[in-house]
């Protein structure tokens, strides 16, 4: 491992400037600072912004990788390539940047935590502690065993050992609990520096950081709740019983990063910048390369789900010589992919992501250049609570599981219909209980849920109507919960859906048509950079089909 600290700087944090794009301006001379002298508040905003980009929109990003793997995306006939996406023949170069970029980001948080604990910035240190757990979780879930206990030592140890994934999971829970304790201690410390606008997630609200830490614990515990180890499963049950009644509760709104994205070079929302339009108004390089799969489109259309029109444009196909509009997707690995141009007798015109079709459009996935970037959706949290409840891991019962299931769908509608320009403050202040008919997405949600009532299109649909959903022993109604969660995470937090699929086997997404073997991949391969610099410690015998410890469902 040859990752050494690279400290990030934002001009707004060292000046009195207040322009809307300050957090994305890098005007300071990096040579003026060292790891030993930089104040934690100097680099927090940029570290958080980089995490969001790595998670959702960067090249590479966890979201883009998982959007292919989890059945959301396929290719068009505009571009060749995408062989690894269609065959699962992964190489050490495939998405290799995720490994190095995540560790680089973790180095920044490590500096914030280390410096913060000794220089009067305990709140900043606690935020960094939470975000380190967030980043390490991403790495473990895609790579399994990774450098952890000896990582982030800089030049002090460039060949760290690899820790077992399950051991890292256990310590991530310790770190998240510890961060909450740190925040409480800082609250009582009159000398502790407060967090201000450098917190581009919660604006310095440390109670919300504690809630986020609890929600991350729930994500971790559910992910390892169906392993082949009785010891792990029993420990999960014990910890979930305690977490259910955590004093600070869980997140109550989407967790997003908003460093004041703007239509300027280097300052746009990363997902929009990569897959829609540049700051100059020209189409992004990859704008015409990927489209939705027919599978994901069908899940909305077949369920009379109005979100389909908020996520995608209509495509077309020529039927009996007539150009016939409709929601048209592709099939991953097919010999004749669709086009983004005009349909012909031999080629379908694919639906596009709404928002990538024109500069004036705004959709649910591609919202706009100034839209915030999610770190965790409230929909995920509510579905996680519903799963814990239907499985008896939380003791609230099936009625509460249904309520949280419906709240998960409601939170998804609100996210997908929320305008790009909604402020960070407004998002953080929002609650599901406070949603009204004036809240974007609520009327569409009510229309959708009405289809489960007598005479409605989904009254007997076990993938929409919770009351008629299949119950499977101790797993309860997990299948319907994971299915609707999959629809809520679509192309925004796809890596969580991909992890759920490997953990539960739901939903039943189709295998790529060119799959080299009749099975899905289970992980990414360690990058060549790691094999070249830390070969003595890199686990051997690993293939893309080697499962993470929590992946036990075939």
XYZ file of C-alpha atoms in Angstrom:
554
model
C 0.000 0.000 0.000
C 1.590 3.177 -1.197
C -1.088 5.651 -0.168
C 0.379 8.644 1.629
C -1.623 11.574 3.035
C -2.832 14.184 0.538
C -4.301 17.093 2.450
C -7.215 18.979 0.861
C -7.900 22.666 1.278
C -10.878 24.933 0.655
C -10.389 28.687 0.574
C -13.563 29.451 2.464
C -12.228 27.773 5.559
C -9.229 30.046 5.869
C -10.736 33.348 4.737
C -13.774 35.435 5.420
C -15.129 34.858 1.949
C -18.794 33.961 1.628
C -19.496 33.337 -2.062
C -21.770 30.412 -2.918
C -18.992 28.337 -4.466
C -16.405 28.797 -1.695
C -16.294 25.191 -0.547
C -15.382 24.048 -4.043
C -12.689 26.673 -4.633
C -9.135 25.534 -3.911
C -7.055 28.694 -3.851
C -4.740 28.128 -0.942
C -1.179 26.959 -1.418
C -1.024 23.347 -0.137
C 2.669 23.827 0.671
C 1.663 26.337 3.337
C 0.222 23.478 5.412
C 1.514 20.177 6.700
C -0.213 17.219 8.255
C 1.184 18.303 11.605
C -0.015 21.915 11.388
C -3.334 21.908 9.565
C -6.444 22.621 11.640
C -9.258 20.041 11.291
C -11.815 22.620 10.169
C -9.612 23.459 7.180
C -10.118 20.119 5.452
C -13.450 18.781 6.711
C -15.672 20.210 3.948
C -13.486 18.938 1.141
C -13.110 15.514 2.761
C -16.903 15.173 3.007
C -17.346 16.403 -0.559
C -14.829 13.843 -1.812
C -16.613 11.043 0.053
C -19.874 11.950 -1.665
C -18.198 11.984 -5.080
C -16.517 8.617 -4.503
C -19.809 7.163 -3.307
C -22.136 8.430 -6.020
C -20.675 10.200 -9.036
C -16.913 10.128 -9.464
C -15.075 8.158 -12.099
C -14.901 5.646 -10.548
C -17.665 5.565 -7.947
C -19.312 2.834 -5.920
C -22.665 3.872 -7.363
C -21.627 3.486 -10.991
C -20.022 0.081 -10.385
C -23.078 -1.225 -8.552
C -25.583 0.268 -10.992
C -24.247 -2.167 -13.590
C -23.832 -5.099 -11.213
C -27.268 -4.716 -9.594
C -29.262 -4.633 -12.816
C -30.061 -0.933 -13.068
C -27.917 -0.034 -16.100
C -26.972 -1.408 -19.479
C -25.126 -0.017 -22.497
C -26.296 1.605 -25.716
C -25.132 0.957 -29.258
C -23.308 4.295 -29.159
C -20.273 2.784 -27.489
C -18.365 -0.480 -27.521
C -16.635 -1.893 -24.484
C -18.166 -2.508 -21.074
C -16.915 -6.075 -21.419
C -16.387 -6.619 -17.711
C -19.872 -5.321 -16.890
C -21.399 -7.762 -19.377
C -19.252 -10.837 -18.681
C -18.207 -10.384 -15.028
C -14.642 -11.177 -16.153
C -13.168 -8.716 -13.689
C -9.494 -7.773 -13.751
C -7.252 -6.072 -11.197
C -7.723 -2.857 -13.187
C -11.530 -2.920 -13.020
C -12.675 -0.068 -10.755
C -9.204 -0.122 -9.213
C -9.450 3.558 -8.321
C -12.102 2.847 -5.684
C -9.534 1.190 -3.446
C -6.884 3.907 -3.634
C -9.315 6.838 -3.683
C -11.184 5.586 -0.636
C -7.983 5.109 1.330
C -6.825 8.567 0.276
C -10.111 9.982 1.573
C -9.723 7.975 4.779
C -6.290 9.522 5.257
C -7.896 12.963 5.345
C -10.358 11.852 8.003
C -7.535 10.272 9.942
C -5.712 13.602 9.992
C -8.885 15.366 11.164
C -9.439 12.810 13.916
C -5.827 12.759 15.096
C -5.358 16.528 15.032
C -8.844 17.224 16.350
C -8.371 15.099 19.441
C -5.258 17.046 20.463
C -5.945 20.609 19.312
C -9.377 21.419 20.696
C -11.545 20.114 17.828
C -13.245 17.070 19.406
C -16.449 17.485 17.383
C -14.511 17.493 14.132
C -12.617 14.432 15.349
C -15.907 12.643 16.089
C -17.258 13.431 12.622
C -14.062 12.038 11.115
C -14.387 8.918 13.263
C -17.889 8.343 11.882
C -16.789 8.952 8.309
C -13.849 6.579 8.671
C -16.334 3.864 9.616
C -18.407 4.839 6.571
C -15.418 4.539 4.231
C -14.019 1.334 5.664
C -17.461 -0.259 5.383
C -17.528 0.545 1.667
C -14.139 -1.109 1.233
C -14.942 -4.235 3.230
C -18.222 -4.810 1.401
C -16.513 -4.825 -2.003
C -13.091 -6.304 -1.149
C -13.501 -8.402 2.008
C -10.279 -8.516 4.011
C -8.438 -5.195 3.781
C -5.724 -3.213 5.592
C -7.330 -1.758 8.706
C -5.478 -1.910 12.022
C -2.170 -1.012 10.351
C -3.640 1.243 7.667
C -3.404 5.052 7.484
C 0.101 5.095 8.958
C 1.546 6.969 6.001
C 5.275 6.461 5.513
C 5.335 4.716 8.885
C 3.918 1.536 7.338
C 3.450 1.239 3.586
C 2.899 -2.532 3.746
C 0.091 -2.960 6.281
C -1.321 -6.360 7.116
C -4.819 -7.360 6.024
C -7.466 -7.757 8.722
C -10.411 -10.137 8.500
C -13.594 -8.538 7.238
C -15.664 -9.792 10.167
C -13.150 -8.373 12.654
C -13.298 -4.994 10.933
C -17.095 -5.069 11.088
C -16.916 -5.598 14.841
C -14.551 -2.678 15.314
C -16.568 -0.339 13.077
C -19.421 -0.710 15.561
C -17.024 0.139 18.383
C -15.862 3.237 16.515
C -19.385 4.464 15.841
C -20.391 4.022 19.474
C -17.191 5.752 20.503
C -17.911 8.703 18.228
C -21.270 9.218 19.946
C -19.539 9.202 23.333
C -17.001 11.708 21.982
C -19.760 14.050 20.810
C -21.471 13.904 24.200
C -18.173 14.654 25.933
C -17.474 17.580 23.613
C -20.901 19.013 24.405
C -19.837 19.349 28.023
C -16.411 20.816 27.141
C -16.542 24.616 27.139
C -13.214 24.781 25.300
C -14.278 22.548 22.386
C -14.424 24.286 19.024
C -17.888 24.186 17.517
C -18.512 22.879 14.027
C -19.892 25.441 11.628
C -20.443 25.733 7.888
C -17.454 23.500 7.123
C -19.906 20.705 7.967
C -21.501 20.411 4.532
C -23.714 17.552 5.711
C -25.497 18.690 8.889
C -24.323 22.276 9.252
C -22.781 21.611 12.652
C -25.775 19.812 14.175
C -24.016 17.167 16.249
C -27.270 15.474 17.291
C -27.791 14.580 13.642
C -24.276 13.157 13.471
C -25.170 10.870 16.394
C -28.308 9.758 14.574
C -26.247 9.070 11.461
C -23.836 6.966 13.526
C -26.785 4.922 14.801
C -28.159 4.452 11.278
C -24.755 3.249 10.096
C -24.739 0.740 12.952
C -28.107 -0.559 11.760
C -26.764 -0.843 8.195
C -23.764 -2.830 9.441
C -25.715 -5.114 11.773
C -28.358 -6.016 9.194
C -25.688 -6.753 6.631
C -24.089 -9.346 8.892
C -27.342 -10.685 10.314
C -27.605 -13.808 8.154
C -24.099 -15.250 8.282
C -23.083 -18.871 8.757
C -21.650 -17.989 12.187
C -23.917 -18.470 15.183
C -21.570 -16.295 17.239
C -21.900 -13.367 14.845
C -25.660 -13.807 14.452
C -26.196 -13.897 18.214
C -24.018 -10.825 18.738
C -26.004 -9.025 16.054
C -29.249 -9.784 17.879
C -27.813 -8.483 21.142
C -26.545 -5.276 19.583
C -29.758 -4.637 17.665
C -31.783 -5.028 20.857
C -29.702 -2.248 22.394
C -29.672 -0.097 19.254
C -33.467 -0.160 18.972
C -33.691 2.080 22.017
C -30.666 4.280 21.309
C -31.274 7.645 23.047
C -30.466 9.708 19.963
C -32.539 7.651 17.532
C -31.908 7.366 13.802
C -31.761 9.772 10.875
C -35.017 11.596 10.115
C -34.103 13.002 6.685
C -31.846 12.163 3.759
C -28.154 12.514 4.609
C -26.645 14.586 1.816
C -23.535 16.593 1.044
C -24.032 20.128 -0.261
C -20.842 22.187 -0.639
C -22.751 24.685 -2.787
C -22.558 22.855 -6.094
C -22.864 25.263 -9.005
C -22.652 25.370 -12.797
C -18.921 26.014 -12.889
C -16.084 23.759 -13.954
C -15.162 21.464 -11.078
C -18.132 22.575 -8.990
C -21.079 20.594 -10.357
C -22.881 17.739 -8.695
C -20.597 14.794 -9.592
C -23.327 12.458 -10.880
C -24.739 15.202 -13.098
C -21.289 16.243 -14.270
C -20.376 12.698 -15.307
C -23.608 11.532 -16.886
C -25.496 14.658 -18.003
C -23.842 17.956 -18.930
C -20.617 19.836 -18.431
C -20.491 23.334 -16.978
C -20.145 24.604 -20.548
C -23.509 23.071 -21.426
C -22.135 20.318 -23.642
C -23.066 16.688 -23.214
C -20.837 14.793 -20.780
C -18.644 12.106 -22.339
C -20.638 9.242 -20.834
C -24.067 10.817 -21.318
C -25.024 8.524 -24.200
C -23.290 5.376 -22.986
C -25.708 3.909 -20.441
C -29.474 3.583 -20.191
C -31.843 1.785 -17.822
C -32.371 -1.943 -18.160
C -35.746 -3.250 -19.214
C -35.803 -5.100 -15.899
C -35.733 -1.966 -13.744
C -38.222 -0.149 -15.985
C -40.620 -3.091 -15.799
C -40.621 -3.019 -12.005
C -42.152 0.456 -12.057
C -44.424 -0.021 -15.077
C -45.811 -3.397 -14.004
C -46.560 -2.053 -10.529
C -48.309 1.106 -11.787
C -45.582 3.064 -10.015
C -45.604 6.755 -11.031
C -41.919 7.154 -10.196
C -41.123 5.766 -13.652
C -41.963 9.110 -15.287
C -39.836 11.010 -12.767
C -36.825 8.816 -13.436
C -36.945 8.151 -17.180
C -38.004 9.639 -20.480
C -40.062 7.683 -22.961
C -38.260 5.815 -25.700
C -39.831 4.174 -28.720
C -39.883 1.121 -30.926
C -41.172 0.674 -34.457
C -44.142 -1.692 -34.533
C -45.694 -2.502 -37.919
C -43.982 0.545 -39.351
C -45.321 2.876 -36.661
C -43.051 4.672 -34.171
C -44.589 3.638 -30.837
C -43.557 5.498 -27.660
C -43.021 3.675 -24.396
C -40.617 3.061 -21.557
C -37.875 1.107 -23.316
C -34.785 -0.348 -21.678
C -31.971 -2.631 -22.689
C -30.767 -6.049 -21.615
C -27.260 -6.268 -20.204
C -25.142 -8.356 -22.550
C -27.553 -8.371 -25.489
C -26.130 -8.538 -29.005
C -28.059 -5.523 -30.325
C -28.291 -2.792 -27.675
C -30.759 0.077 -28.047
C -29.924 3.523 -29.336
C -30.417 6.958 -27.798
C -31.235 8.240 -31.266
C -34.317 7.595 -33.355
C -35.932 4.172 -33.339
C -35.847 2.093 -36.516
C -37.277 -1.212 -37.637
C -34.215 -2.967 -36.225
C -33.244 -0.770 -33.278
C -35.166 0.410 -30.222
C -34.869 3.942 -28.935
C -34.074 3.592 -25.240
C -35.545 5.643 -22.454
C -33.011 8.019 -20.940
C -32.455 9.217 -17.419
C -34.701 12.229 -17.004
C -32.328 15.128 -16.481
C -29.725 13.792 -18.890
C -32.031 14.269 -21.885
C -31.841 18.077 -21.970
C -30.281 21.009 -20.126
C -33.673 22.180 -18.904
C -34.903 18.820 -17.596
C -34.657 17.644 -14.000
C -35.390 14.109 -12.853
C -35.271 11.935 -9.777
C -31.848 10.420 -10.404
C -30.216 13.150 -12.484
C -31.566 16.201 -10.677
C -29.261 19.006 -11.714
C -25.820 20.555 -11.489
C -26.593 22.161 -8.118
C -28.303 19.181 -6.444
C -26.823 17.756 -3.219
C -25.176 14.334 -3.258
C -26.551 11.621 -0.960
C -24.539 9.685 1.593
C -27.532 7.785 2.983
C -31.177 7.942 1.994
C -33.926 8.107 4.591
C -35.689 5.471 2.508
C -32.870 3.036 3.266
C -33.174 3.752 6.981
C -36.936 3.149 7.062
C -36.643 -0.081 5.077
C -33.854 -1.192 7.428
C -36.114 -0.603 10.393
C -38.936 -2.482 8.658
C -36.666 -5.456 7.999
C -35.430 -5.542 11.580
C -39.034 -5.477 12.778
C -40.462 -8.119 10.447
C -37.597 -10.452 11.418
C -38.075 -9.876 15.136
C -34.650 -8.256 15.500
C -36.500 -5.132 16.674
C -39.444 -5.871 18.937
C -41.934 -3.357 17.535
C -43.974 -5.989 15.734
C -45.465 -6.424 12.274
C -47.704 -3.373 12.423
C -44.698 -1.138 12.923
C -42.851 -3.018 10.177
C -45.680 -2.133 7.782
C -45.592 1.515 8.859
C -41.838 1.745 8.317
C -42.170 -0.084 4.996
C -44.681 2.504 3.821
C -42.495 5.291 5.191
C -39.602 3.885 3.170
C -41.660 4.198 -0.014
C -42.834 7.662 1.007
C -39.248 8.806 1.664
C -38.274 7.529 -1.779
C -41.025 9.509 -3.491
C -39.981 12.626 -1.609
C -36.331 12.171 -2.579
C -36.986 11.495 -6.256
C -39.435 14.400 -6.624
C -37.505 16.920 -4.507
C -36.197 19.831 -6.619
C -32.442 20.087 -7.102
C -32.423 23.573 -5.600
C -33.781 22.514 -2.200
C -31.394 23.880 0.415
C -29.365 21.774 2.808
C -31.117 23.437 5.726
C -34.540 22.577 4.339
C -33.562 18.951 3.788
C -32.130 18.578 7.293
C -35.221 20.195 8.841
C -37.656 17.975 6.952
C -39.418 14.978 8.467
C -41.831 12.426 7.106
C -44.399 13.444 9.700
C -44.172 17.008 8.450
C -44.831 16.097 4.812
C -48.048 17.530 3.376
C -49.828 17.582 0.034
C -47.576 20.520 -0.828
C -44.448 18.386 -0.402
C -43.136 17.281 -3.812
C -43.806 13.564 -4.288
C -46.540 13.170 -1.676
C -49.461 13.295 -4.085
C -47.766 10.731 -6.326
C -47.068 8.553 -3.271
C -50.716 8.700 -2.224
C -51.784 7.739 -5.741
C -49.438 4.759 -5.697
C -50.461 3.490 -2.257
C -54.122 3.800 -3.236
C -53.488 1.022 -5.779
C -53.229 -1.442 -2.869
C -56.784 -0.716 -1.746
C -59.907 -2.595 -2.845
C -60.203 -2.541 -6.609
C -56.695 -1.158 -7.066
C -54.101 -2.536 -9.487
C -51.831 -3.726 -6.646
C -54.386 -5.048 -4.179
C -53.132 -8.617 -4.727
C -49.532 -7.718 -5.614
C -47.150 -9.288 -3.036
C -44.343 -6.937 -4.136
C -46.334 -3.793 -3.320
C -49.121 -4.613 -0.855
C -47.505 -5.424 2.495
C -50.629 -7.183 3.735
C -50.472 -9.890 1.051
C -46.672 -10.170 0.907
C -45.042 -13.568 1.353
C -43.815 -14.405 4.852
C -40.808 -16.702 5.052
C -40.236 -18.023 8.548
C -37.831 -16.009 10.658
C -37.107 -13.677 7.759
C -40.683 -12.425 7.835
C -41.597 -10.182 4.918
C -38.004 -9.456 4.005
C -38.575 -10.013 0.286
C -41.094 -7.210 -0.259
C -39.038 -4.846 1.897
C -35.804 -5.493 -0.019
C -37.684 -5.277 -3.326
C -39.098 -1.828 -2.614
C -35.784 -0.753 -1.109
C -34.142 -1.737 -4.400
C -36.514 0.578 -6.274
C -35.761 3.397 -3.836
C -31.970 3.114 -4.137
C -32.034 3.050 -7.944
C -28.881 4.599 -9.460
C -28.392 6.883 -6.446
C -27.211 4.479 -3.742
C -26.903 1.399 -5.931
C -24.081 -0.092 -3.896
C -26.451 -0.629 -0.953
C -28.871 -2.473 -3.253
C -26.001 -4.572 -4.624
C -24.949 -5.463 -1.084
C -28.555 -6.367 -0.226
C -28.810 -8.588 -3.284
C -25.681 -10.511 -2.311
C -26.911 -10.726 1.297
C -30.524 -11.764 0.663
C -30.842 -12.889 -2.960
C -33.537 -10.228 -3.531
C -34.776 -8.993 -5.876
C -34.409 -11.629 -8.584
C -32.394 -9.532 -11.012
C -31.393 -11.201 -14.297
C -27.885 -12.436 -14.981
C -25.989 -10.606 -17.722
C -26.492 -12.247 -21.104
C -22.751 -12.696 -21.636
C -21.929 -13.898 -18.105
C -18.758 -15.991 -18.251
C -20.166 -18.301 -15.592
C -23.752 -18.900 -14.587
C -23.453 -16.792 -11.455
C -23.070 -13.231 -10.285
C -19.758 -11.804 -9.107
C -19.389 -11.420 -5.365
C -16.682 -8.781 -5.044
C -14.046 -6.636 -6.710
C -10.451 -7.773 -7.109
C -7.579 -6.151 -5.249
C -6.040 -3.490 -7.523
C -2.744 -3.925 -9.286
C -1.278 -1.058 -7.250
C -1.778 -3.092 -4.089
C -0.471 -6.289 -5.641
C 2.645 -4.396 -6.706
C 3.417 -2.644 -3.425
C 2.024 -4.938 -0.713
C 2.046 -8.371 -2.322
C 3.270 -10.168 0.790
C 0.069 -9.230 2.624
C -2.562 -9.355 -0.114
C -4.782 -12.451 0.297
C -4.193 -15.108 -2.344
C -6.648 -17.277 -4.247
C -9.224 -14.503 -4.494
C -11.481 -14.291 -7.553
C -14.503 -12.146 -8.334
C -16.619 -15.052 -7.085
C -14.987 -15.173 -3.631
C -17.708 -14.149 -1.206
C -17.616 -11.593 1.590
C -18.267 -13.246 4.975
C -21.898 -12.049 5.129
C -22.737 -13.330 1.627
C -24.159 -16.798 2.279
C -27.263 -16.834 0.060
C -26.821 -18.450 -3.367
